XYZ file of C-alpha atoms in Angstrom:
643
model
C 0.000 0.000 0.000
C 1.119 3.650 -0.495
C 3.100 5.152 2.225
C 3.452 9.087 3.172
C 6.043 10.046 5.707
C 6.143 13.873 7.352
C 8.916 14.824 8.918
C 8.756 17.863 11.886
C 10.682 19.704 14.293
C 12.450 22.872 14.724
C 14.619 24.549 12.521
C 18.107 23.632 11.917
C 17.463 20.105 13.624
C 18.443 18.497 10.359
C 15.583 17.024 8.645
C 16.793 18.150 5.209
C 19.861 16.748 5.800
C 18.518 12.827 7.274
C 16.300 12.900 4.351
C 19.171 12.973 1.705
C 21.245 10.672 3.714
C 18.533 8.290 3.841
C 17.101 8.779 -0.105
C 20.001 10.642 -2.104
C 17.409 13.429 -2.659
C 17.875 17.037 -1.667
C 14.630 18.505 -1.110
C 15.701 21.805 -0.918
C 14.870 23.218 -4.450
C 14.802 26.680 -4.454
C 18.151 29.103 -4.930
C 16.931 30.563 -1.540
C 17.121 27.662 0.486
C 20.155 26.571 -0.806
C 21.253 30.540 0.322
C 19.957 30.621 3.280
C 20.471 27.036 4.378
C 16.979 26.603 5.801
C 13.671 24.547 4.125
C 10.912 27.289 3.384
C 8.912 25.484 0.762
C 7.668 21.840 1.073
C 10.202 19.104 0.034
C 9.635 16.114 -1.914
C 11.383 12.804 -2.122
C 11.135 8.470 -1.662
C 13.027 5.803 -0.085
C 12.479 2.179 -1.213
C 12.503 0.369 1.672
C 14.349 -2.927 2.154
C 10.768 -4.969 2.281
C 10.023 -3.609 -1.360
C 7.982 -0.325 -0.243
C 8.652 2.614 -1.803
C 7.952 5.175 0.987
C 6.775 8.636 -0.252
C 8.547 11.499 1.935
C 7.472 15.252 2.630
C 10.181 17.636 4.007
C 8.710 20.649 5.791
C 10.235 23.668 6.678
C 11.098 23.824 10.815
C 10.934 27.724 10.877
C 8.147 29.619 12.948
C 7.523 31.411 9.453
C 6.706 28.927 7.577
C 4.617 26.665 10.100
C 1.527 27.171 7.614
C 4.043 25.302 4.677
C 4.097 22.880 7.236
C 0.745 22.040 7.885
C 0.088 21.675 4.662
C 2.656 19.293 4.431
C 1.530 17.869 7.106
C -1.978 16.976 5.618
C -2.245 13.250 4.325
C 0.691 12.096 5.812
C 0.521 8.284 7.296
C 3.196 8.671 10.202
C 5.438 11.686 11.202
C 9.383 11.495 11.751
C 9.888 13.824 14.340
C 13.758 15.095 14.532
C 15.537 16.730 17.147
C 18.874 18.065 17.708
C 21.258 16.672 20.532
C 22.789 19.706 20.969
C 20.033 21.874 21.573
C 16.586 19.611 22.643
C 13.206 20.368 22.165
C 12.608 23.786 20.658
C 9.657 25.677 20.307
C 8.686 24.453 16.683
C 9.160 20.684 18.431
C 6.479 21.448 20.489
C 4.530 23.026 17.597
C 5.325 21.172 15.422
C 3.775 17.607 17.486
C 0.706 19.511 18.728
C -0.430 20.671 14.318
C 0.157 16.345 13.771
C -1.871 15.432 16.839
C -4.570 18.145 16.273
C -4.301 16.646 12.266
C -5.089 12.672 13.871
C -1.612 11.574 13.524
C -1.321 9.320 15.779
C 1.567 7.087 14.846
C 5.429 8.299 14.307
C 8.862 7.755 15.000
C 11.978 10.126 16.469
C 15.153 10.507 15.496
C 17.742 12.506 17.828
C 19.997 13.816 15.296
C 23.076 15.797 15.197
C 24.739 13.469 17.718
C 28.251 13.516 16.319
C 28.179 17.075 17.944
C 27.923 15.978 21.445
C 29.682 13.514 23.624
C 27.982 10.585 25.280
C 26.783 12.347 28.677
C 25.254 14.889 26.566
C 23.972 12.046 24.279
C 22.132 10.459 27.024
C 20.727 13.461 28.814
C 19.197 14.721 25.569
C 17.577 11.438 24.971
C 16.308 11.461 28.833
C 14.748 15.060 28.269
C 13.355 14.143 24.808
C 11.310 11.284 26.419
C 10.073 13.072 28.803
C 8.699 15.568 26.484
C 7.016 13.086 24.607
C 5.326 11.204 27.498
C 1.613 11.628 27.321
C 2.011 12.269 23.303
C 0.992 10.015 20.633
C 5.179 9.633 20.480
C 5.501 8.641 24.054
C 5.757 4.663 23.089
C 7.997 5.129 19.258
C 11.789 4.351 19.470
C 13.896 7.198 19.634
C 16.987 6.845 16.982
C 20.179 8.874 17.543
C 21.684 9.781 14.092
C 24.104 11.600 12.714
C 23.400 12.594 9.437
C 27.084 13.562 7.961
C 28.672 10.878 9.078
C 26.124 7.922 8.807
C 26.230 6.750 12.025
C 22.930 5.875 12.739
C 21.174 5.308 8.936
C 20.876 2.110 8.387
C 19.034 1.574 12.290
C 16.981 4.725 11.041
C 15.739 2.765 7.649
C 15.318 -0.493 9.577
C 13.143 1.334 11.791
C 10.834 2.847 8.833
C 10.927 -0.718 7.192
C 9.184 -1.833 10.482
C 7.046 1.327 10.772
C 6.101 0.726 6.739
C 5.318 -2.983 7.821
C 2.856 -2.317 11.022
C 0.955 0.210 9.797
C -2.384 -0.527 9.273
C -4.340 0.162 5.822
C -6.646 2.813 7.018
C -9.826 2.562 4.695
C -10.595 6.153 3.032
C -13.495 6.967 1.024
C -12.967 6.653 -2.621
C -14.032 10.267 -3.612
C -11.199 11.295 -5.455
C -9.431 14.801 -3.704
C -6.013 15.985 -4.600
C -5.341 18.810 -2.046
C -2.433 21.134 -4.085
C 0.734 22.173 -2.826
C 2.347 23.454 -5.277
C 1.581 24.593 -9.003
C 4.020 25.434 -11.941
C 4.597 25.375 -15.560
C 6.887 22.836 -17.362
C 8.139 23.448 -20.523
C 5.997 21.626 -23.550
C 3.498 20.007 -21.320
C 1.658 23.241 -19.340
C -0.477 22.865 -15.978
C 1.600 21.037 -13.370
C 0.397 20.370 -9.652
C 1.092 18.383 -7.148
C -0.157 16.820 -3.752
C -1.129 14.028 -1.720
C -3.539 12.162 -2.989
C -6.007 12.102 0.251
C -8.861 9.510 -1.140
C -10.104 8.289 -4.145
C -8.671 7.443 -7.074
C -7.798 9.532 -10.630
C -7.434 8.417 -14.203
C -5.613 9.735 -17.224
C -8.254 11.489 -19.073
C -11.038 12.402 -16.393
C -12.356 15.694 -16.180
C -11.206 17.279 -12.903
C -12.836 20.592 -10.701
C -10.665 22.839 -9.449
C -12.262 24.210 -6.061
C -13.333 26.177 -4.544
C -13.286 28.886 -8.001
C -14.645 25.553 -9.706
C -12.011 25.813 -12.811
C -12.535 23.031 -15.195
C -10.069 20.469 -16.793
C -8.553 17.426 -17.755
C -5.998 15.450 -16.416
C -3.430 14.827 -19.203
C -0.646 12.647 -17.748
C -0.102 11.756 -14.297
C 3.372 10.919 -12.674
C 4.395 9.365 -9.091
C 8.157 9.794 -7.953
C 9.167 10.635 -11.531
C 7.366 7.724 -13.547
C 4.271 7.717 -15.545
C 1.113 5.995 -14.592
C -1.925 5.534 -16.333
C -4.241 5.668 -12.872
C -3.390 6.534 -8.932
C -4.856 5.887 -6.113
C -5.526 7.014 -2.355
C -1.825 7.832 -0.568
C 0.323 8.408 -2.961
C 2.899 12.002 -3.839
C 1.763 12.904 -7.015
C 1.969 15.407 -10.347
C -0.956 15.964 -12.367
C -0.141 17.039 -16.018
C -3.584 19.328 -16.605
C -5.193 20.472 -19.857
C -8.037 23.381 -19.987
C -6.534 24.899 -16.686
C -4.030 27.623 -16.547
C -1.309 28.262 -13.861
C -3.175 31.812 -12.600
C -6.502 29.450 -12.354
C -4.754 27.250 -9.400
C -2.754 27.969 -6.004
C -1.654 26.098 -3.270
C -4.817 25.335 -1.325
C -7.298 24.376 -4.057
C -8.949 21.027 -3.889
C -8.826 18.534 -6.755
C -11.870 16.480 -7.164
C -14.356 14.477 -10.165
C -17.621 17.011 -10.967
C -19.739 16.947 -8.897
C -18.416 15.029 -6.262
C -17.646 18.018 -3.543
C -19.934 20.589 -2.185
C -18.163 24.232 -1.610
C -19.578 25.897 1.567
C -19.126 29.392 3.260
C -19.470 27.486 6.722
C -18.770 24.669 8.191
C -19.860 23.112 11.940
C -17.031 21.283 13.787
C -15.705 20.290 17.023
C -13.085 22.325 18.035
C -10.983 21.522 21.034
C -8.419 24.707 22.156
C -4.404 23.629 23.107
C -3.770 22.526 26.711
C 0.008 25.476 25.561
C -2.577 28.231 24.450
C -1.971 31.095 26.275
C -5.593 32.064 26.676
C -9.097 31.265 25.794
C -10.480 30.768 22.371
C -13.171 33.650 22.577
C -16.488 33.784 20.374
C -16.291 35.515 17.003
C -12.873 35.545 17.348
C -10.451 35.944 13.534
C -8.413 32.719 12.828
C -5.908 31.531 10.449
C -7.783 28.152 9.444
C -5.928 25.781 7.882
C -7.597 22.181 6.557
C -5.680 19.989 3.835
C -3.369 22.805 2.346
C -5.306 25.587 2.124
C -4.784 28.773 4.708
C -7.873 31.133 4.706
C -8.483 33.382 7.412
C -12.042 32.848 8.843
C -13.888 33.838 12.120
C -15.055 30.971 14.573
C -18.695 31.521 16.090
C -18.855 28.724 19.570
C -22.031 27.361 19.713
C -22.118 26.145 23.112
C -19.775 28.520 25.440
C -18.828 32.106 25.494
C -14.756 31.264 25.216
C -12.964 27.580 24.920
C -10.777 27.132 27.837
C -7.404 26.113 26.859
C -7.743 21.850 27.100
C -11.269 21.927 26.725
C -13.536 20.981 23.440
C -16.821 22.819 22.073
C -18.957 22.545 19.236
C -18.381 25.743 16.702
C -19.256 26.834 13.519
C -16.313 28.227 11.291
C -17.436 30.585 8.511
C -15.335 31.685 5.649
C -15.107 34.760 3.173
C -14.970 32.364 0.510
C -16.164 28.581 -0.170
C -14.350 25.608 0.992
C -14.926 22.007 0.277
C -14.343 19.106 2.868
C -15.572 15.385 4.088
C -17.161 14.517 7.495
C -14.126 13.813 9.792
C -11.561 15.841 8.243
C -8.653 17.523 10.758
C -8.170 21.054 10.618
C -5.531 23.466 12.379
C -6.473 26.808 14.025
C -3.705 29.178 14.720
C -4.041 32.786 16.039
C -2.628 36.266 14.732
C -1.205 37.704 17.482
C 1.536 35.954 18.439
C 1.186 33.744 15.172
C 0.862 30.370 17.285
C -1.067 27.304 16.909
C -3.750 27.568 19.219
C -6.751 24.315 18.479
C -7.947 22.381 15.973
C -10.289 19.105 15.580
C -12.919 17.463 13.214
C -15.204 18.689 10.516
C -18.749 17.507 11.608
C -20.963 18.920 8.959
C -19.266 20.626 5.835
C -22.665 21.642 4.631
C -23.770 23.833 7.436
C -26.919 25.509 7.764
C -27.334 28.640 10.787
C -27.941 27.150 14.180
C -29.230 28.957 16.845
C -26.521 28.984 20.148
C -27.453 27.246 23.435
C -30.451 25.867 22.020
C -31.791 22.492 20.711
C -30.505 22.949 17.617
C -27.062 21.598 18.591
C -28.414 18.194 19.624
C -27.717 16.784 16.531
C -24.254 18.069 15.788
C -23.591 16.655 19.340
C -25.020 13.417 17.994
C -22.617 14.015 14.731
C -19.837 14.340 16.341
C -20.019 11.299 18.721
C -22.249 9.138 16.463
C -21.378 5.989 14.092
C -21.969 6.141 10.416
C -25.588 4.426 11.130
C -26.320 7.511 13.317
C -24.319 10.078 11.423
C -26.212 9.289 8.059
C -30.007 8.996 9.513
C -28.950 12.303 11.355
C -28.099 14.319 8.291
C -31.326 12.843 6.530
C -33.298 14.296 9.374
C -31.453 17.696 9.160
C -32.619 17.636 5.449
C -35.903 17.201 5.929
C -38.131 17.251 2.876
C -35.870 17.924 0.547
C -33.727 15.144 1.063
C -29.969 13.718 0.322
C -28.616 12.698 -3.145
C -25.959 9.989 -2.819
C -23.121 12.066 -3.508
C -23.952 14.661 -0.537
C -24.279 11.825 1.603
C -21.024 10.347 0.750
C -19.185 13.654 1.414
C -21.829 13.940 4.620
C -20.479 10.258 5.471
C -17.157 9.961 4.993
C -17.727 6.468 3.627
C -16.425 4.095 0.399
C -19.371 3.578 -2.151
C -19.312 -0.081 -1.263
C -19.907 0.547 2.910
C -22.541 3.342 1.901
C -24.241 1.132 -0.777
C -24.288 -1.759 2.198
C -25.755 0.996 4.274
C -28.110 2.673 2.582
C -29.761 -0.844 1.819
C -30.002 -2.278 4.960
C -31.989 1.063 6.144
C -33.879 0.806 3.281
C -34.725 -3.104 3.710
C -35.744 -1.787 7.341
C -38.236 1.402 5.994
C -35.806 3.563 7.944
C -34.981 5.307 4.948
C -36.569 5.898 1.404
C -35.506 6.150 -2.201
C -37.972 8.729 -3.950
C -36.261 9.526 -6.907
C -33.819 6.223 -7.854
C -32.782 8.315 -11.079
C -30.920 10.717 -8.704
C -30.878 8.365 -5.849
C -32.444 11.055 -3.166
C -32.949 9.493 -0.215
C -35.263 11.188 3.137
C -35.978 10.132 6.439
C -38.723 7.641 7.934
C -39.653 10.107 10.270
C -40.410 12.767 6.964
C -41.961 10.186 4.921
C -44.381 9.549 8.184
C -44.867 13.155 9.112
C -45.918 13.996 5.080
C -47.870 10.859 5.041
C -50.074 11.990 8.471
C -50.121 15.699 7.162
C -51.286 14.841 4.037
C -54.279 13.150 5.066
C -54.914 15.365 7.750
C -54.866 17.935 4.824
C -57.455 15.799 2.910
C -59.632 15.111 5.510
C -59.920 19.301 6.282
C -60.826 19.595 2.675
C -63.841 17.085 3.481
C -64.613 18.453 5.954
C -64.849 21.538 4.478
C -66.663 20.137 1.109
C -68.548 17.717 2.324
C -71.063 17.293 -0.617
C -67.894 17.005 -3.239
C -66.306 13.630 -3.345
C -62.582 14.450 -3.166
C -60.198 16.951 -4.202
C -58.311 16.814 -7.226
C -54.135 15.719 -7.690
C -53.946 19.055 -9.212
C -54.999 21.073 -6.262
C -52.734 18.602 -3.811
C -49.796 19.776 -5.912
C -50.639 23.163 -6.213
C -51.523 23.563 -2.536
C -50.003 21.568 -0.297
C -47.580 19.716 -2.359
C -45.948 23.223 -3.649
C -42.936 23.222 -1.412
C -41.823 19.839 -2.619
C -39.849 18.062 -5.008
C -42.244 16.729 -7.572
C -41.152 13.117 -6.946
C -41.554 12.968 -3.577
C -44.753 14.530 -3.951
C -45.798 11.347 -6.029
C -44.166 9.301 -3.593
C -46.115 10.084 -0.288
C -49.453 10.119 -2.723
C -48.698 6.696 -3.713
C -47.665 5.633 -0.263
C -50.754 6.189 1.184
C -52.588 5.205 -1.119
C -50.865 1.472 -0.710
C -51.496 1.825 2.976
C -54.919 2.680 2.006
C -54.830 5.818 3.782
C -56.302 7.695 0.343
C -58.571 6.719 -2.089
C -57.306 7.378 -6.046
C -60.566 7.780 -8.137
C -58.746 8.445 -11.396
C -57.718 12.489 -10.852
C -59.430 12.298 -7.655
C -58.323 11.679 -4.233
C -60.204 11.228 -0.872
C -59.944 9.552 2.909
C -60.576 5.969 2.325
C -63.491 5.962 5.189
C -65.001 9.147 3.330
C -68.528 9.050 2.204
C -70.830 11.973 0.501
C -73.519 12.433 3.014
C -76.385 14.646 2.299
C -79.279 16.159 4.917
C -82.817 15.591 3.610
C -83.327 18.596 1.942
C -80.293 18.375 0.000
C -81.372 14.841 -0.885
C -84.427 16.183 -2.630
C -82.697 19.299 -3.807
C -80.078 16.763 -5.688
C -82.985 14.907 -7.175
C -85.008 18.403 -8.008
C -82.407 19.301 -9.800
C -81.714 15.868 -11.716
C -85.374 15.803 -12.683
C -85.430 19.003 -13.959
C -82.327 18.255 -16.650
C -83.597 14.583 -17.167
C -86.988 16.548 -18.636
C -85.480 18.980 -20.583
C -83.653 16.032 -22.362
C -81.140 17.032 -25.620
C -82.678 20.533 -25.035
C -81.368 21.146 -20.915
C -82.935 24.191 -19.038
C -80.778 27.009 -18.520
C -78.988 26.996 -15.595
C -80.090 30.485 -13.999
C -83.718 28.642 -15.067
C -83.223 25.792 -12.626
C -82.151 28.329 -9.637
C -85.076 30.801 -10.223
C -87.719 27.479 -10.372
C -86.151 25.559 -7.041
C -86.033 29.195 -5.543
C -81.811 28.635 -4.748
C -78.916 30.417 -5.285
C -76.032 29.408 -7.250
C -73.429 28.605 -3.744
C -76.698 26.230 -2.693
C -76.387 24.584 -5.891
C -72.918 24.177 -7.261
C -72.005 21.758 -4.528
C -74.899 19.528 -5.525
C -74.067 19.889 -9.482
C -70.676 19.453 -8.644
C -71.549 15.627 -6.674
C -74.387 15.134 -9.458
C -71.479 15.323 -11.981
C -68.820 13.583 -9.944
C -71.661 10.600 -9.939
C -72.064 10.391 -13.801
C -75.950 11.851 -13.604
C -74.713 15.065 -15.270
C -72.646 16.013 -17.880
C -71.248 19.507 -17.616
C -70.656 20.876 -21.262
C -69.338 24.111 -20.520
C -70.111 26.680 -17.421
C -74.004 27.014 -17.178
C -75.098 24.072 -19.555
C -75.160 20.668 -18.241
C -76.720 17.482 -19.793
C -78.337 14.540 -18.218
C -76.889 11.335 -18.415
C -79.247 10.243 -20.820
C -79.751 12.942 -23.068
C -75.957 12.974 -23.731
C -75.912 9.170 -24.632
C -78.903 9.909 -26.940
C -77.120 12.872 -28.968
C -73.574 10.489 -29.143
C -75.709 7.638 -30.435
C -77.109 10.226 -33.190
C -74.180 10.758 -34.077
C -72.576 7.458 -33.978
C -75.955 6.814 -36.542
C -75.381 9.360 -39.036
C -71.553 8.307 -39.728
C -72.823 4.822 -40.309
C -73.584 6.413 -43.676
C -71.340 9.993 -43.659
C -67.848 10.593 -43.627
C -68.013 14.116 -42.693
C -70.205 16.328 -39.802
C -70.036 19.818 -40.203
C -72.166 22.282 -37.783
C -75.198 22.730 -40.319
C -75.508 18.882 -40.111
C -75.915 18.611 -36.791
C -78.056 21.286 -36.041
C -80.405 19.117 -38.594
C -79.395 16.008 -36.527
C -80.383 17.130 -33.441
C -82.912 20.088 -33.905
C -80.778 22.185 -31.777
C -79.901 25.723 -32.066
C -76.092 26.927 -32.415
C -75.917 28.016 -28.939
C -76.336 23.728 -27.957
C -74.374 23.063 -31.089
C -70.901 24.341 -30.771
C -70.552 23.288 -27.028
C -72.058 20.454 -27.833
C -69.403 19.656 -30.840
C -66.326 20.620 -28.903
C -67.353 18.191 -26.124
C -67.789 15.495 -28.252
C -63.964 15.972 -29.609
C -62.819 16.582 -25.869
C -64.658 12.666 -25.570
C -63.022 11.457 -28.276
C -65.640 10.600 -30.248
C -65.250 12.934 -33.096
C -61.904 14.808 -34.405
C -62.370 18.338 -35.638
C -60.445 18.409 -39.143
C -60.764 22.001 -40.463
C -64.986 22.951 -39.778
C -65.917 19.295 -40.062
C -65.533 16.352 -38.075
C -64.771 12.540 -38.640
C -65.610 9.542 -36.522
C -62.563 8.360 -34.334
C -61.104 5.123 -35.438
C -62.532 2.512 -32.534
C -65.910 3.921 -32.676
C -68.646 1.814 -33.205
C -70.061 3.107 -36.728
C -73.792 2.112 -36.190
C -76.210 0.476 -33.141
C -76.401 -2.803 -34.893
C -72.833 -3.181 -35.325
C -72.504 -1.873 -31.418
C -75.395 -4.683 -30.279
């Protein structure tokens, strides 16, 4: 598997220098490092191990002004080499420099005590008694301590057995396969363009995919891809390595930018995490308070709002929200580095609990489910976030970044909660997922909504899909929408009567009177046969107005007895089937029916005709072609060919 070693420590304690005698490779590149004699960029180089690993290796610089270099460096790194001087012991940066890996989740490392050639033996031993009792209670407190010299070689070949054992132990750690290259560096080479490089921290990338450039979101391809100085057609999670771009120019990148596939990372202006202040910061981390934030390698001043304290205690941890001047894209569980202005010092750090944060009120119950976030397993963590979404749901990509899990454990996931109806699929094109707990509360409030609307229209027999949508649909996504409809109506909570929904225990009830009003009215249509009454006719002779009736024509029509052709002019059921059977009659011999012909049909005037025409198309009975009509295909021509 692909190794990444860090080195750290204070200036001057020779880390440049171990790493050439151990690889042959200077890492100091620039003409003012080689000046100056100190490391003030990031250094690059590899050591194949004796066991066959090739161990990737990242120099950083040990000087206070470049501690930011540093913690970029120190971002993706597997184990840390920490190396200190004989001659002088632990330095400030030492201390620094082991507080940035542990508040990064470094947790496994080795030392070397170098420079030992300079020193006699009493000195020898008194710096290694002092070293290890600086690093009891650290992460280090338990990893042999090497003494080296460097110039002379005493030392190297223990050193390299020691990272061939290191190399061996280490557990694979299993990252999520979204693909993120966090950039260190970016320049131009001669005949190929676009270069960057970085440690790979998940996923995988292929010659030829399309690559986003965040958080600006430049565009490109990846042209050719190179680890330690060789080409490769693919790389994967772990590895130091060079990305040839096309599409992307040099001023479109800087250190700090985020490599990932489209659409695979969400850029956010804040971010809620657990922050925990240094046990060595000199004073409380106070609300509101201006940070240097660094996460991956990107530094970007920010302000930190605490959520659940006035000021973080030096030792102590505390849910905050971090929010930025500009986007920045991250996974659930990523390490991130705090570090003040004035004195420039590391000061906290911790773990990204939600990099899609929405505003939270303080000291309320808002916060009890980034508590549960940021102590819950990926079970809890995943229902958690689909609750926070509410409605609207989680897309599998979101949930991946909201996760911090492979596709194959959040595929395993994601169906056992489904198998259990703890979560839902509504839209499988997209795969957006939402809560059992939304899919319940919909499901209740959209009956509740249906049963109002009864109760409110009691004499009509349900309300249409349209008006669900339009009403109390209108705030959701169109698929889930059809979802909870269909839901209940396989629970049997609602009633689908072709456009028509209702309660499944609802029934049209009417008093007496508007019994015999209904039938009043019926009788009065059923008389007036092909040639109805007027509608204002029918009020004036049952002595009602039109609110008293439309509820009654409205059930009369939603039962089949009436027909309504157009506002004002209904037909009985009867009447209608005798006019359609006219007309079925007269094409048993015609192949046309203009509006002259069916006035001589039927007998009636224009003002029955026309209505009465355009219904019969809207029936499909007849098509309108130019000012005639034809007899659909599938309609019976005659009444003997029908009996």
């Amino acid at each position: 598997m692909p190794i990444i070693m860090g080195t750290a420590g204070h200036i001057d304690h020779g880390k440049t220098t171990l790493i050439r005698a151990l690889s042959g490779i200077d890492c100091d590149r620039l003409k003012d490092e080689k000046k100056r004699g100190i490391t003030i960029e990031l250094g690059f180089a590899f050591l194949d191990l004796p066991g066959g690993e090739r161990l990737g290796i990242v120099d950083v610089p040990g000087h206070e002004k470049f501690v930011k270099n540093m913690v970029a460096g120190a971002a993706g790194i597997d184990f840390v080499l920490l190396t200190v001087a004989a001659d002088e012991g632990v330095m400030p940066q030492t201390r620094e420099h082991l507080e940035i890996c542990s508040l990064l989740g470094i947790d496994n490392g080795l030392v070397a005590l170098t420079k030992t050639d300079a020193v006699d033996e009493e000195l020898l031993e008194l710096a290694t008694e002092d070293l290890k009792d600086f690093l009891s209670g650290t992460f280090l407190a338990d990893a042999p301590v090497i003494p080296v010299a460097a110039h002379t070689g005493e030392g190297i070949d223990r050193l390299r057995e020691a990272l061939q054992d290191k190399a061996s132990s280490l557990k694979q750690k299993d990252k999520p396969d979204i693909f993120r290259l966090p950039v260190d560096r970016v320049f131009t080479m001669r005949g190929h363009g676009t270069v960057i490089t970085g440690t790979l921290a998940s996923g995988e990338v292929h010659q030829g995919d399309a690559i986003v450039a965040h958080p600006r979101g430049r565009r490109g391809k990846v042209r050719g891809i190179q680890v330690h100085g060789q080409s490769e057609e693919k790389v994967s999670a772990g590895r130091r390595t060079a990305l040839n771009l096309a599409g992307v120019e040099v001023e479109d990148l800087e250190r700090g930018d985020t490599l990932a596939h489209p659409d695979r990372l969400f850029p956010a202006t804040a971010w809620d995490v657990e922050i925990t202040c240094l046990s060595s910061a000199p004073r409380p981390l106070k609300h509101k308070r201006e940070i240097h934030f660094h996460h991956g390698t990107r530094e970007i001043l920010a302000r930190v709002h605490l959520l659940d304290a006035e000021e973080l205690p030096p030792g102590q941890t505390a849910l905050a929200q971090v929010r930025f001047p500009s986007p920045m894209v991250g996974v659930f569980g990523d390490r991130f580095v705090v570090r003040a202005h004035s004195p420039l010092r590391t000061i906290a750090g911790g773990k990204l609990i939600n990099p899609l944060a929405q505003k939270v009120k303080r000291f309320s119950s808002q916060l009890n489910p980034l508590y549960t976030l940021a102590q819950g397993d990926s079970e809890t963590v995943l229902l958690t976030h689909l609750e926070l979404a509410g409605s609207k749901g989680l897309d599998y990509a979101r949930l991946q970044v909201l996760c911090n899990l492979s596709r194959k454990e959040l595929n395993k996931l994601l169906q056992d909660l489904a198998s259990k109806q703890r979560i839902f699929c509504f839209d499988k094109d997209n795969r957006i997922y939402v809560s059992a707990g939304m899919v319940q509360s919909l499901s209740t409030d959209l009956e509740e909504y249906v049963r109002a609307f009864h109760q409110a229209n009691p004499l009509q027999a349900g309300i249409s899909r349209g008006r669900v949508a339009s009403d109390w649909g209108k705030n959701l996504p169109p698929k889930l929408l059809h979802f909870i409809l269909e839901r209940c109506q396989k629970q049997g909570g609602l009633v689908s009567d072709q456009e028509v929904l209702r309660l499944s225990d609802h029934q049209v009830t009417l008093g007496q009177d508007q019994t015999e009003l209904k039938e009043s009215i019926l009788q009065h249509y059923e008389r007036g046969g092909i040639t109805p009454p007027n509608l204002n006719d029918v009020l004036e002779a049952l002595n009602i107005d039109a609110k008293q009736a439309t509820p009654i024509l409205q059930l009369l029509t939603e039962e089949g007895k009436l027909i309504k052709i157009k506002d004002g002019m209904y037909y009985s059921a009867a009447a209608l089937e005798r006019i359609q059977e006219l007309v079925r009659d007269y094409f048993a011999s015609n192949e046309e029916l203009g509006p002259k012909e069916f006035k001589d049909l039927t007998g009636l005037s224009r003002k029955y005709s026309i209505p009465l025409l355009e219904y019969l198309d809207k029936a499909r009975i007849t098509i309108r072609v130019g000012d005639v009509r034809k007899l659909r295909k599938g309609q019976a021509a005659s009444r003997e060919e029908r009996e």
